[in-house]
mmCIF file of C-alpha atoms and ligand atoms in Angstrom:
data_model
loop_
_atom_site.group_PDB
_atom_site.id
_atom_site.type_symbol
_atom_site.label_atom_id
_atom_site.label_comp_id
_atom_site.label_asym_id
_atom_site.label_seq_id
_atom_site.Cartn_x
_atom_site.Cartn_y
_atom_site.Cartn_z
ATOM 1 C CA MET A 275 1.346 6.076 26.222
ATOM 2 C CA LYS A 276 4.402 8.229 26.760
ATOM 3 C CA THR A 277 6.331 9.517 23.733
ATOM 4 C CA ILE A 278 10.044 9.364 24.522
ATOM 5 C CA ASN A 279 13.296 10.221 22.741
ATOM 6 C CA PHE A 280 15.213 7.510 20.960
ATOM 7 C CA SER A 281 18.124 8.068 23.396
ATOM 8 C CA ASP A 282 15.774 7.367 26.348
ATOM 9 C CA ILE A 283 14.886 3.838 25.204
ATOM 10 C CA ARG A 284 15.670 1.572 28.136
ATOM 11 C CA PHE A 285 17.901 -1.501 27.941
ATOM 12 C CA GLY A 286 15.027 -3.869 28.638
ATOM 13 C CA TYR A 287 11.223 -4.117 28.371
ATOM 14 C CA ASP A 288 8.754 -6.930 28.912
ATOM 15 C CA LEU A 289 7.263 -6.341 25.471
ATOM 16 C CA VAL A 290 8.298 -4.646 22.255
ATOM 17 C CA VAL A 291 5.577 -3.774 19.739
ATOM 18 C CA VAL A 292 6.542 -2.872 16.180
ATOM 19 C CA GLY A 293 3.955 -0.666 14.455
ATOM 20 C CA ALA A 294 1.289 1.630 15.922
ATOM 21 C CA GLY A 295 -1.407 1.272 13.252
ATOM 22 C CA ALA A 296 -4.807 -0.305 13.912
ATOM 23 C CA ALA A 297 -3.312 -3.607 15.129
ATOM 24 C CA GLY A 298 -0.582 -1.954 17.242
ATOM 25 C CA CYS A 299 -2.942 0.568 18.859
ATOM 26 C CA SER A 300 -5.537 -2.094 19.562
ATOM 27 C CA PHE A 301 -2.843 -4.198 21.236
ATOM 28 C CA LEU A 302 -1.536 -1.235 23.257
ATOM 29 C CA ASN A 303 -5.052 -0.201 24.324
ATOM 30 C CA ASN A 304 -5.696 -3.664 25.775
ATOM 31 C CA ILE A 305 -2.402 -4.736 27.335
ATOM 32 C CA ASN A 306 -2.126 -4.841 31.143
ATOM 33 C CA GLU A 307 -0.385 -1.907 32.784
ATOM 34 C CA GLU A 308 1.874 -4.368 34.638
ATOM 35 C CA TYR A 309 3.885 -4.937 31.487
ATOM 36 C CA SER A 310 6.608 -2.477 30.551
ATOM 37 C CA VAL A 311 6.196 -1.880 26.840
ATOM 38 C CA LEU A 312 8.166 -0.185 24.081
ATOM 39 C CA CYS A 313 6.397 0.583 20.805
ATOM 40 C CA VAL A 314 8.337 1.795 17.792
ATOM 41 C CA ASP A 315 6.958 2.953 14.451
ATOM 42 C CA SER A 316 8.981 3.999 11.433
ATOM 43 C CA LYS A 317 6.483 6.715 10.443
ATOM 44 C CA SER A 318 6.074 10.206 11.886
ATOM 45 C CA PHE A 319 2.921 10.695 13.951
ATOM 46 C CA PRO A 320 0.037 11.324 13.552
ATOM 47 C CA ARG A 321 0.656 8.839 10.793
ATOM 48 C CA PHE A 322 -0.870 8.597 7.368
ATOM 49 C CA LYS A 323 -1.648 5.269 5.751
ATOM 50 C CA ALA A 324 -3.260 5.009 2.313
ATOM 51 C CA CYS A 325 -6.588 3.343 3.088
ATOM 52 C CA SER A 326 -10.267 3.847 2.217
ATOM 53 C CA GLY A 327 -11.298 3.605 5.850
ATOM 54 C CA ILE A 328 -14.380 1.448 5.368
ATOM 55 C CA LEU A 329 -15.207 -0.275 8.611
ATOM 56 C CA VAL A 330 -17.149 -3.472 7.993
ATOM 57 C CA LYS A 331 -19.496 -5.147 10.501
ATOM 58 C CA ALA A 332 -16.749 -6.834 12.550
ATOM 59 C CA GLY A 333 -15.000 -3.459 12.921
ATOM 60 C CA LYS A 334 -18.241 -1.728 13.887
ATOM 61 C CA ASP A 335 -18.850 -4.458 16.490
ATOM 62 C CA TYR A 336 -15.346 -3.891 17.902
ATOM 63 C CA PHE A 337 -16.414 -0.337 18.802
ATOM 64 C CA SER A 338 -19.885 -1.322 20.034
ATOM 65 C CA THR A 339 -19.138 -0.221 23.613
ATOM 66 C CA GLU A 340 -17.348 3.029 22.776
ATOM 67 C CA LYS A 341 -18.328 6.170 20.954
ATOM 68 C CA LEU A 342 -16.026 7.057 18.097
ATOM 69 C CA SER A 343 -15.212 10.763 17.795
ATOM 70 C CA ASN A 344 -17.211 12.602 15.092
ATOM 71 C CA SER A 345 -13.980 13.579 13.341
ATOM 72 C CA VAL A 346 -13.461 9.903 12.469
ATOM 73 C CA PHE A 347 -16.430 9.824 10.088
ATOM 74 C CA ALA A 348 -16.166 10.919 6.446
ATOM 75 C CA ASP A 349 -19.936 10.517 6.362
ATOM 76 C CA THR A 350 -22.253 9.633 9.219
ATOM 77 C CA ALA A 351 -24.788 7.904 6.924
ATOM 78 C CA PRO A 352 -24.350 4.101 6.792
ATOM 79 C CA LEU A 353 -22.465 3.083 3.664
ATOM 80 C CA ASN A 354 -24.018 0.559 1.273
ATOM 81 C CA ILE A 355 -22.239 -1.124 -1.626
ATOM 82 C CA LYS A 356 -23.126 -1.493 -5.297
ATOM 83 C CA TYR A 357 -21.211 -4.230 -7.108
ATOM 84 C CA LEU A 358 -20.430 -3.433 -10.704
ATOM 85 C CA ASP A 359 -19.222 -6.357 -12.793
ATOM 86 C CA LEU A 360 -17.904 -4.855 -16.032
ATOM 87 C CA ASP A 361 -16.957 -8.291 -17.433
ATOM 88 C CA ASN A 362 -20.522 -9.566 -17.257
ATOM 89 C CA ASN A 363 -22.321 -6.232 -17.440
ATOM 90 C CA LEU A 364 -24.074 -6.825 -14.108
ATOM 91 C CA GLU A 365 -24.903 -4.569 -11.189
ATOM 92 C CA SER A 366 -26.265 -5.470 -7.765
ATOM 93 C CA LYS A 367 -26.688 -3.669 -4.473
ATOM 94 C CA SER A 368 -26.065 -4.782 -0.906
ATOM 95 C CA GLU A 369 -27.373 -2.946 2.177
ATOM 96 C CA LYS A 370 -24.191 -3.244 4.209
ATOM 97 C CA GLY A 371 -24.467 -0.241 6.532
ATOM 98 C CA PHE A 372 -20.684 0.024 6.922
ATOM 99 C CA PHE A 373 -18.933 2.939 8.653
ATOM 100 C CA ASN A 374 -17.300 5.388 6.246
ATOM 101 C CA THR A 375 -14.265 6.766 8.119
ATOM 102 C CA TRP A 376 -11.251 8.959 7.450
ATOM 103 C CA ARG A 377 -8.501 6.468 8.145
ATOM 104 C CA LYS A 378 -6.039 9.096 9.379
ATOM 105 C CA ASN A 379 -8.526 10.384 11.959
ATOM 106 C CA LEU A 380 -9.462 6.863 13.062
ATOM 107 C CA ASP A 381 -5.771 6.021 13.600
ATOM 108 C CA GLN A 382 -5.147 9.244 15.506
ATOM 109 C CA TRP A 383 -8.167 8.645 17.740
ATOM 110 C CA LEU A 384 -7.001 5.083 18.480
ATOM 111 C CA PHE A 385 -3.486 6.324 19.256
ATOM 112 C CA GLU A 386 -4.489 9.263 21.460
ATOM 113 C CA LYS A 387 -7.013 7.390 23.599
ATOM 114 C CA ASN A 388 -4.206 5.338 25.169
ATOM 115 C CA ASN A 389 -3.282 6.511 28.666
ATOM 116 C CA ASN A 390 -1.142 3.595 29.826
ATOM 117 C CA LYS A 391 1.940 5.213 31.405
ATOM 118 C CA ASN A 392 3.973 2.021 31.160
ATOM 119 C CA ILE A 393 4.123 2.256 27.377
ATOM 120 C CA ASN A 394 7.040 4.148 25.827
ATOM 121 C CA PHE A 395 6.549 5.200 22.217
ATOM 122 C CA VAL A 396 9.182 6.263 19.692
ATOM 123 C CA SER A 397 8.154 7.484 16.225
ATOM 124 C CA GLU A 398 10.360 7.398 13.102
ATOM 125 C CA CYS A 399 12.149 4.467 14.671
ATOM 126 C CA LYS A 400 12.543 1.318 12.602
ATOM 127 C CA LEU A 401 12.990 -2.279 13.677
ATOM 128 C CA ILE A 402 16.107 -3.478 11.862
ATOM 129 C CA ASP A 403 16.552 -6.989 13.228
ATOM 130 C CA TYR A 404 15.846 -9.302 16.147
ATOM 131 C CA TYR A 405 17.237 -12.569 17.442
ATOM 132 C CA TYR A 406 16.903 -14.837 20.463
ATOM 133 C CA THR A 407 19.466 -14.945 23.269
ATOM 134 C CA LYS A 408 21.038 -18.303 24.067
ATOM 135 C CA GLY A 409 18.365 -20.564 25.599
ATOM 136 C CA LYS A 410 15.631 -18.536 23.846
ATOM 137 C CA LYS A 411 14.607 -16.774 27.071
ATOM 138 C CA HIS A 412 14.866 -13.256 25.692
ATOM 139 C CA ILE A 413 14.832 -11.483 22.347
ATOM 140 C CA VAL A 414 17.410 -8.908 21.318
ATOM 141 C CA ILE A 415 15.926 -6.041 19.310
ATOM 142 C CA VAL A 416 17.923 -3.760 17.033
ATOM 143 C CA CYS A 417 16.243 -0.511 15.995
ATOM 144 C CA GLU A 418 17.327 2.600 14.160
ATOM 145 C CA LYS A 419 16.451 6.289 14.065
ATOM 146 C CA ASN A 420 18.213 8.887 11.901
ATOM 147 C CA GLY A 421 21.146 6.553 11.368
ATOM 148 C CA ASP A 422 21.648 5.801 15.101
ATOM 149 C CA LEU A 423 21.291 2.210 16.271
ATOM 150 C CA ARG A 424 20.007 0.955 19.593
ATOM 151 C CA THR A 425 19.952 -2.583 21.011
ATOM 152 C CA LEU A 426 17.587 -3.696 23.750
ATOM 153 C CA VAL A 427 16.204 -6.889 25.204
ATOM 154 C CA CYS A 428 12.604 -8.008 25.697
ATOM 155 C CA LYS A 429 10.621 -11.093 26.632
ATOM 156 C CA TYR A 430 7.973 -10.870 23.891
ATOM 157 C CA LEU A 431 8.051 -9.260 20.457
ATOM 158 C CA VAL A 432 4.721 -8.321 18.848
ATOM 159 C CA GLY A 433 4.813 -7.607 15.109
ATOM 160 C CA CYS A 434 2.055 -5.179 14.114
ATOM 161 C CA ASP A 435 4.138 -3.936 11.206
ATOM 162 C CA GLY A 436 1.689 -4.379 8.362
ATOM 163 C CA ALA A 437 1.792 -5.946 4.897
ATOM 164 C CA ASN A 438 5.558 -5.790 4.486
ATOM 165 C CA SER A 439 6.247 -7.063 8.026
ATOM 166 C CA SER A 440 9.929 -7.558 8.881
ATOM 167 C CA VAL A 441 8.890 -9.513 11.978
ATOM 168 C CA ARG A 442 6.942 -12.027 9.861
ATOM 169 C CA LYS A 443 9.677 -12.315 7.232
ATOM 170 C CA LYS A 444 12.261 -13.291 9.826
ATOM 171 C CA LEU A 445 9.919 -15.892 11.356
ATOM 172 C CA ASN A 446 8.825 -17.383 8.069
ATOM 173 C CA ASN A 447 10.150 -16.260 4.736
ATOM 174 C CA LYS A 448 7.372 -17.672 2.574
ATOM 175 C CA SER A 449 6.077 -15.035 0.210
ATOM 176 C CA ILE A 450 2.439 -13.996 0.323
ATOM 177 C CA ARG A 451 0.628 -12.719 -2.764
ATOM 178 C CA TYR A 452 0.398 -8.954 -2.764
ATOM 179 C CA TYR A 453 -1.146 -6.161 -4.800
ATOM 180 C CA VAL A 454 -0.494 -2.469 -5.079
ATOM 181 C CA ALA A 455 -3.518 -0.453 -3.998
ATOM 182 C CA ILE A 456 -3.561 2.984 -5.594
ATOM 183 C CA GLN A 457 -6.185 5.618 -4.868
ATOM 184 C CA GLU A 458 -6.954 9.249 -5.375
ATOM 185 C CA ILE A 459 -9.385 11.717 -3.783
ATOM 186 C CA PHE A 460 -11.219 14.112 -6.114
ATOM 187 C CA ASN A 461 -12.766 17.396 -5.032
ATOM 188 C CA GLN A 462 -16.261 16.505 -6.130
ATOM 189 C CA LYS A 463 -19.358 15.369 -4.264
ATOM 190 C CA PHE A 464 -20.645 11.890 -5.090
ATOM 191 C CA ASP A 465 -24.284 11.410 -4.099
ATOM 192 C CA ASP A 466 -24.444 7.643 -4.354
ATOM 193 C CA ASP A 467 -23.493 4.423 -2.558
ATOM 194 C CA ALA A 468 -19.928 3.106 -2.760
ATOM 195 C CA TYR A 469 -19.136 1.014 -5.851
ATOM 196 C CA PHE A 470 -16.935 -2.089 -5.888
ATOM 197 C CA ILE A 471 -15.933 -2.671 -9.512
ATOM 198 C CA PHE A 472 -14.733 -5.857 -11.184
ATOM 199 C CA ASP A 473 -12.889 -5.470 -14.469
ATOM 200 C CA SER A 474 -10.554 -8.297 -15.498
ATOM 201 C CA SER A 475 -8.876 -6.122 -18.160
ATOM 202 C CA VAL A 476 -7.287 -4.171 -15.271
ATOM 203 C CA THR A 477 -7.105 -6.525 -12.278
ATOM 204 C CA ASP A 478 -8.223 -9.917 -11.017
ATOM 205 C CA PHE A 479 -9.027 -8.194 -7.696
ATOM 206 C CA TYR A 480 -11.209 -5.081 -7.657
ATOM 207 C CA GLY A 481 -11.455 -1.326 -7.752
ATOM 208 C CA TRP A 482 -13.688 1.157 -5.933
ATOM 209 C CA VAL A 483 -15.420 4.498 -6.089
ATOM 210 C CA ILE A 484 -16.354 5.734 -2.611
ATOM 211 C CA PRO A 485 -18.095 8.935 -1.484
ATOM 212 C CA LYS A 486 -15.962 10.731 1.124
ATOM 213 C CA GLY A 487 -17.853 13.686 2.618
ATOM 214 C CA ASP A 488 -17.904 16.344 -0.091
ATOM 215 C CA LYS A 489 -15.250 14.436 -2.043
ATOM 216 C CA VAL A 490 -14.995 11.123 -3.893
ATOM 217 C CA GLU A 491 -12.268 8.478 -3.940
ATOM 218 C CA ILE A 492 -11.302 6.309 -6.914
ATOM 219 C CA GLY A 493 -9.013 3.380 -6.150
ATOM 220 C CA CYS A 494 -7.935 0.005 -7.450
ATOM 221 C CA ALA A 495 -5.897 -2.959 -6.171
ATOM 222 C CA VAL A 496 -3.728 -4.077 -9.083
ATOM 223 C CA PRO A 497 -1.022 -6.742 -9.516
ATOM 224 C CA PRO A 498 2.461 -5.176 -9.031
ATOM 225 C CA TYR A 499 3.645 -5.366 -12.692
ATOM 226 C CA LYS A 500 2.959 -1.991 -14.393
ATOM 227 C CA ALA A 501 0.651 -1.158 -11.483
ATOM 228 C CA LYS A 502 0.393 2.572 -12.187
ATOM 229 C CA ASP A 503 -0.450 2.017 -15.889
ATOM 230 C CA LYS A 504 -3.257 -0.343 -14.899
ATOM 231 C CA TYR A 505 -4.549 2.113 -12.305
ATOM 232 C CA ASP A 506 -4.530 4.923 -14.899
ATOM 233 C CA ILE A 507 -6.714 2.862 -17.254
ATOM 234 C CA PHE A 508 -9.153 2.137 -14.419
ATOM 235 C CA ARG A 509 -9.181 5.776 -13.281
ATOM 236 C CA GLU A 510 -10.047 7.072 -16.749
ATOM 237 C CA LYS A 511 -12.877 4.527 -17.094
ATOM 238 C CA MET A 512 -14.329 5.543 -13.736
ATOM 239 C CA LYS A 513 -13.978 9.280 -14.371
ATOM 240 C CA LYS A 514 -15.901 8.833 -17.594
ATOM 241 C CA LYS A 515 -18.559 6.540 -16.147
ATOM 242 C CA PHE A 516 -19.277 8.661 -13.061
ATOM 243 C CA LYS A 517 -18.538 12.064 -14.630
ATOM 244 C CA ILE A 518 -15.708 12.840 -12.194
ATOM 245 C CA ASN A 519 -13.450 15.713 -13.237
ATOM 246 C CA GLY A 520 -9.887 16.808 -12.524
ATOM 247 C CA GLY A 521 -7.291 14.918 -10.520
ATOM 248 C CA GLY A 522 -6.300 14.331 -6.936
ATOM 249 C CA LYS A 523 -3.338 13.383 -4.814
ATOM 250 C CA ILE A 524 -2.265 9.815 -5.558
ATOM 251 C CA GLU A 525 -1.610 7.579 -2.540
ATOM 252 C CA SER A 526 -0.656 3.935 -2.553
ATOM 253 C CA ALA A 527 0.387 1.033 -0.361
ATOM 254 C CA LEU A 528 1.004 -2.692 -0.587
ATOM 255 C CA LEU A 529 -1.924 -4.924 0.148
ATOM 256 C CA LEU A 530 -1.654 -8.605 1.032
ATOM 257 C CA ARG A 531 -4.084 -11.010 -0.584
ATOM 258 C CA PRO A 532 -3.339 -14.390 0.986
ATOM 259 C CA LYS A 533 -4.057 -17.302 -1.377
ATOM 260 C CA LYS A 534 -4.702 -19.920 1.248
ATOM 261 C CA PHE A 535 -5.671 -20.043 4.897
ATOM 262 C CA SER A 536 -2.233 -21.407 5.858
ATOM 263 C CA ASP A 537 -0.699 -18.064 4.763
ATOM 264 C CA ILE A 538 -2.059 -16.652 8.029
ATOM 265 C CA ILE A 539 0.605 -16.775 10.760
ATOM 266 C CA LEU A 540 0.004 -15.925 14.424
ATOM 267 C CA GLY A 541 3.626 -16.230 15.526
ATOM 268 C CA GLU A 542 6.087 -18.664 17.027
ATOM 269 C CA GLY A 543 7.704 -18.947 20.459
ATOM 270 C CA ASN A 544 7.723 -15.489 22.029
ATOM 271 C CA VAL A 545 7.128 -13.664 18.757
ATOM 272 C CA MET A 546 3.511 -12.852 17.886
ATOM 273 C CA LEU A 547 1.924 -11.258 14.842
ATOM 274 C CA CYS A 548 -1.220 -9.133 14.603
ATOM 275 C CA GLY A 549 -3.139 -7.571 11.735
ATOM 276 C CA GLU A 550 -1.769 -7.598 8.213
ATOM 277 C CA ALA A 551 1.655 -8.626 9.524
ATOM 278 C CA GLY A 552 0.030 -12.009 10.178
ATOM 279 C CA ALA A 553 -1.789 -11.836 6.791
ATOM 280 C CA MET A 554 -5.095 -11.310 8.591
ATOM 281 C CA ILE A 555 -7.017 -9.505 5.861
ATOM 282 C CA THR A 556 -9.958 -10.787 3.799
ATOM 283 C CA PRO A 557 -8.691 -12.109 0.439
ATOM 284 C CA SER A 558 -12.079 -11.351 -1.128
ATOM 285 C CA ALA A 559 -12.373 -7.614 -0.338
ATOM 286 C CA ALA A 560 -9.097 -6.531 1.347
ATOM 287 C CA GLU A 561 -10.858 -5.652 4.586
ATOM 288 C CA GLY A 562 -7.979 -5.450 7.036
ATOM 289 C CA ILE A 563 -8.915 -2.816 9.626
ATOM 290 C CA SER A 564 -11.314 -5.017 11.582
ATOM 291 C CA SER A 565 -8.922 -8.007 11.555
ATOM 292 C CA ALA A 566 -6.143 -5.698 12.782
ATOM 293 C CA LEU A 567 -8.300 -4.362 15.628
ATOM 294 C CA ILE A 568 -9.575 -7.781 16.699
ATOM 295 C CA SER A 569 -6.222 -9.571 16.474
ATOM 296 C CA GLY A 570 -4.440 -6.756 18.367
ATOM 297 C CA LYS A 571 -6.971 -7.035 21.190
ATOM 298 C CA CYS A 572 -6.918 -10.860 21.292
ATOM 299 C CA CYS A 573 -3.114 -10.920 21.328
ATOM 300 C CA ALA A 574 -2.992 -8.467 24.259
ATOM 301 C CA GLU A 575 -5.614 -10.484 26.156
ATOM 302 C CA ALA A 576 -3.656 -13.691 25.534
ATOM 303 C CA LEU A 577 -0.507 -12.109 26.994
ATOM 304 C CA ASN A 578 -2.484 -10.663 29.918
ATOM 305 C CA GLU A 579 -3.603 -14.180 30.817
ATOM 306 C CA ALA A 580 -0.583 -16.159 29.681
ATOM 307 C CA PHE A 581 1.127 -16.670 33.023
ATOM 308 C CA ASN A 582 3.038 -19.961 32.580
ATOM 309 C CA LYS A 583 0.950 -20.815 29.523
ATOM 310 C CA ASP A 584 1.854 -20.697 25.833
ATOM 311 C CA PRO A 585 0.581 -17.250 24.697
ATOM 312 C CA ILE A 586 0.288 -18.323 21.066
ATOM 313 C CA GLU A 587 -2.045 -21.203 21.947
ATOM 314 C CA LEU A 588 -4.204 -18.801 23.970
ATOM 315 C CA TYR A 589 -4.085 -16.249 21.144
ATOM 316 C CA LYS A 590 -5.258 -18.912 18.680
ATOM 317 C CA ILE A 591 -8.215 -19.805 20.909
ATOM 318 C CA LYS A 592 -9.246 -16.166 21.282
ATOM 319 C CA LEU A 593 -8.909 -15.566 17.554
ATOM 320 C CA LYS A 594 -10.980 -18.595 16.536
ATOM 321 C CA PRO A 595 -14.116 -16.651 15.449
ATOM 322 C CA LEU A 596 -12.023 -14.267 13.316
ATOM 323 C CA LEU A 597 -9.981 -17.101 11.819
ATOM 324 C CA GLU A 598 -13.148 -18.997 10.905
ATOM 325 C CA GLN A 599 -14.581 -15.895 9.299
ATOM 326 C CA LEU A 600 -11.373 -15.355 7.286
ATOM 327 C CA LYS A 601 -11.316 -19.027 6.251
ATOM 328 C CA ARG A 602 -14.734 -18.682 4.608
ATOM 329 C CA LYS A 603 -13.502 -15.789 2.454
ATOM 330 C CA PHE A 604 -10.947 -17.847 0.490
ATOM 331 C CA GLU A 605 -13.574 -19.551 -1.663
ATOM 332 C CA LYS A 606 -15.287 -16.218 -2.334
ATOM 333 C CA SER A 607 -11.925 -14.752 -3.278
ATOM 334 C CA GLU A 608 -11.465 -17.442 -5.976
ATOM 335 C CA ILE A 609 -14.938 -16.750 -7.321
ATOM 336 C CA ILE A 610 -14.586 -12.991 -7.612
ATOM 337 C CA SER A 611 -11.311 -13.385 -9.524
ATOM 338 C CA ASP A 612 -12.975 -15.576 -12.145
ATOM 339 C CA ALA A 613 -15.297 -13.605 -14.448
ATOM 340 C CA LYS A 614 -17.358 -16.709 -15.332
ATOM 341 C CA LYS A 615 -17.876 -17.897 -11.757
ATOM 342 C CA ARG A 616 -18.477 -14.335 -10.570
ATOM 343 C CA LYS A 617 -21.529 -14.124 -12.829
ATOM 344 C CA LYS A 618 -23.464 -16.333 -10.405
ATOM 345 C CA LEU A 619 -22.473 -14.186 -7.428
ATOM 346 C CA PHE A 620 -23.986 -10.977 -8.725
ATOM 347 C CA SER A 621 -26.831 -12.118 -11.005
HETATM 348 C C1 LIG B 791 -5.309 1.736 -0.521
HETATM 349 C C2 LIG B 791 -5.836 0.802 0.550
HETATM 350 C C3 LIG B 791 -7.170 0.858 0.910
HETATM 351 C C4 LIG B 791 -7.661 0.042 1.930
HETATM 352 N N1 LIG B 791 -8.968 0.156 2.301
HETATM 353 C C5 LIG B 791 -9.440 -0.585 3.329
HETATM 354 C C6 LIG B 791 -10.782 -0.392 3.796
HETATM 355 O O1 LIG B 791 -11.538 0.443 3.290
HETATM 356 N N2 LIG B 791 -11.211 -1.170 4.823
HETATM 357 C C7 LIG B 791 -10.413 -2.100 5.425
HETATM 358 O O2 LIG B 791 -10.861 -2.779 6.362
HETATM 359 N N3 LIG B 791 -9.118 -2.282 5.018
HETATM 360 C C8 LIG B 791 -8.616 -1.535 4.005
HETATM 361 N N4 LIG B 791 -7.320 -1.681 3.618
HETATM 362 C C9 LIG B 791 -6.462 -2.613 4.368
HETATM 363 C C10 LIG B 791 -6.023 -1.959 5.679
HETATM 364 O O3 LIG B 791 -5.516 -0.659 5.441
HETATM 365 C C11 LIG B 791 -4.914 -2.781 6.365
HETATM 366 O O4 LIG B 791 -5.201 -4.153 6.315
HETATM 367 C C12 LIG B 791 -4.771 -2.338 7.822
HETATM 368 O O5 LIG B 791 -4.334 -0.997 7.865
HETATM 369 C C13 LIG B 791 -3.775 -3.222 8.540
HETATM 370 O O6 LIG B 791 -3.518 -2.641 9.807
HETATM 371 P P1 LIG B 791 -2.173 -3.014 10.568
HETATM 372 O O7 LIG B 791 -2.198 -2.247 11.836
HETATM 373 O O8 LIG B 791 -2.020 -4.469 10.571
HETATM 374 O O9 LIG B 791 -1.005 -2.442 9.612
HETATM 375 P P2 LIG B 791 -0.694 -0.963 9.153
HETATM 376 O O10 LIG B 791 -1.878 -0.088 9.286
HETATM 377 O O11 LIG B 791 -0.060 -1.064 7.810
HETATM 378 O O12 LIG B 791 0.398 -0.448 10.209
HETATM 379 C C14 LIG B 791 1.696 -0.975 10.243
HETATM 380 C C15 LIG B 791 2.602 0.035 10.944
HETATM 381 O O13 LIG B 791 3.883 -0.590 11.136
HETATM 382 C C16 LIG B 791 4.906 0.352 10.873
HETATM 383 N N5 LIG B 791 6.102 -0.399 10.478
HETATM 384 C C17 LIG B 791 6.254 -1.218 9.410
HETATM 385 N N6 LIG B 791 7.490 -1.765 9.394
HETATM 386 C C18 LIG B 791 8.149 -1.258 10.481
HETATM 387 C C19 LIG B 791 9.464 -1.433 11.019
HETATM 388 N N7 LIG B 791 10.358 -2.258 10.449
HETATM 389 N N8 LIG B 791 9.799 -0.746 12.134
HETATM 390 C C20 LIG B 791 8.901 0.096 12.728
HETATM 391 N N9 LIG B 791 7.645 0.288 12.268
HETATM 392 C C21 LIG B 791 7.269 -0.382 11.167
HETATM 393 C C22 LIG B 791 4.342 1.220 9.754
HETATM 394 O O14 LIG B 791 4.969 2.498 9.739
HETATM 395 C C23 LIG B 791 2.855 1.295 10.109
HETATM 396 O O15 LIG B 791 2.548 2.439 10.859
HETATM 397 C C24 LIG B 791 -6.803 -0.883 2.586
HETATM 398 C C25 LIG B 791 -5.450 -0.942 2.223
HETATM 399 C C26 LIG B 791 -4.964 -0.115 1.222
HETATM 400 C C27 LIG B 791 -3.504 -0.178 0.869
#
């Protein structure tokens, strides 16, 4: 990947990718070098995204043939989960063996491993709009950096632009349920498993306490109305319960929690969506890194093979195992949000 100046963006590319997070990097690391590609991301790089960095089994499997750099891991010990249901006063443990990563380091590693010279990358550059040319053969892209605008043309547009995706909104303006995830890292060691906490007085989703090296993270996904007040209540409860002192730096981001399987969108025509932009995140536990990695890779493979075929159909076929896995999580999501039904899950 070659970082270029905004003024050096060419007039045309085969592909434009919006967003260089987990989905974008996975796409870029798997796309054929024959394509000329422009990737833009509105953040400065190396980027920071508020995220706990837990890599579940599907994400671990994604990296089964490569060795992640040591700097990626917050803790090399496999991470297991204790479920704490405060509504029903229940606790249970699950030997998950997840990876416990520093999300910023994972993102940087994914970004820096790319050595495809046919990819131009521009940071702090935002997609503003896009539209088809007459006959729908090409897409016109409008992007912006520091108040300057640039227009270019491409054949395919790949939206890897996360929960608040502009690419998705232009394709399909149906709203998808979202939460605000707020978290904080405290300078205190936590010698325990990670906790996923259910407390309907704060949220119908869940909160977490996760060991992070010699630190500990408290976080909660709360509905948007009075989000910070709800988080503060949760934070004080957790500090008291786990004897965590002081305060940390608050970070937050939007989190999609699709209500139904049909909220997931893979794209339309020559516009494709990967990761959270396509609402590919588990509605039961907000695990989005693995879906972003897998969908980015499948989308790139579909385009690599799509000569004279519909890339979205191919993408759908490649994504089938992930889509089936996501489909199964909708029922679980309903159960965990209902304190009565949840009782059966953890007793
Ligand atoms: C607090 C929190 C904790 C989480 N913890 C976990 C966890 O432990 N495990 C897990 O699996 N998932 C977790 N998630 C979910 C996970 O972070 C996301 O699902 C995942 O990052 C999605 O990856 P993505 O590449 O699709 O999008 P993102 O990582 O959000 O990347 C999107 C990129 O697009 C760029 N962008 C957006 N709009 C534009 C635009 N118009 N123009 C240019 N660039 C644009 C952004 O700058 C960003 O870099 C968590 C989420 C939150 C908020």
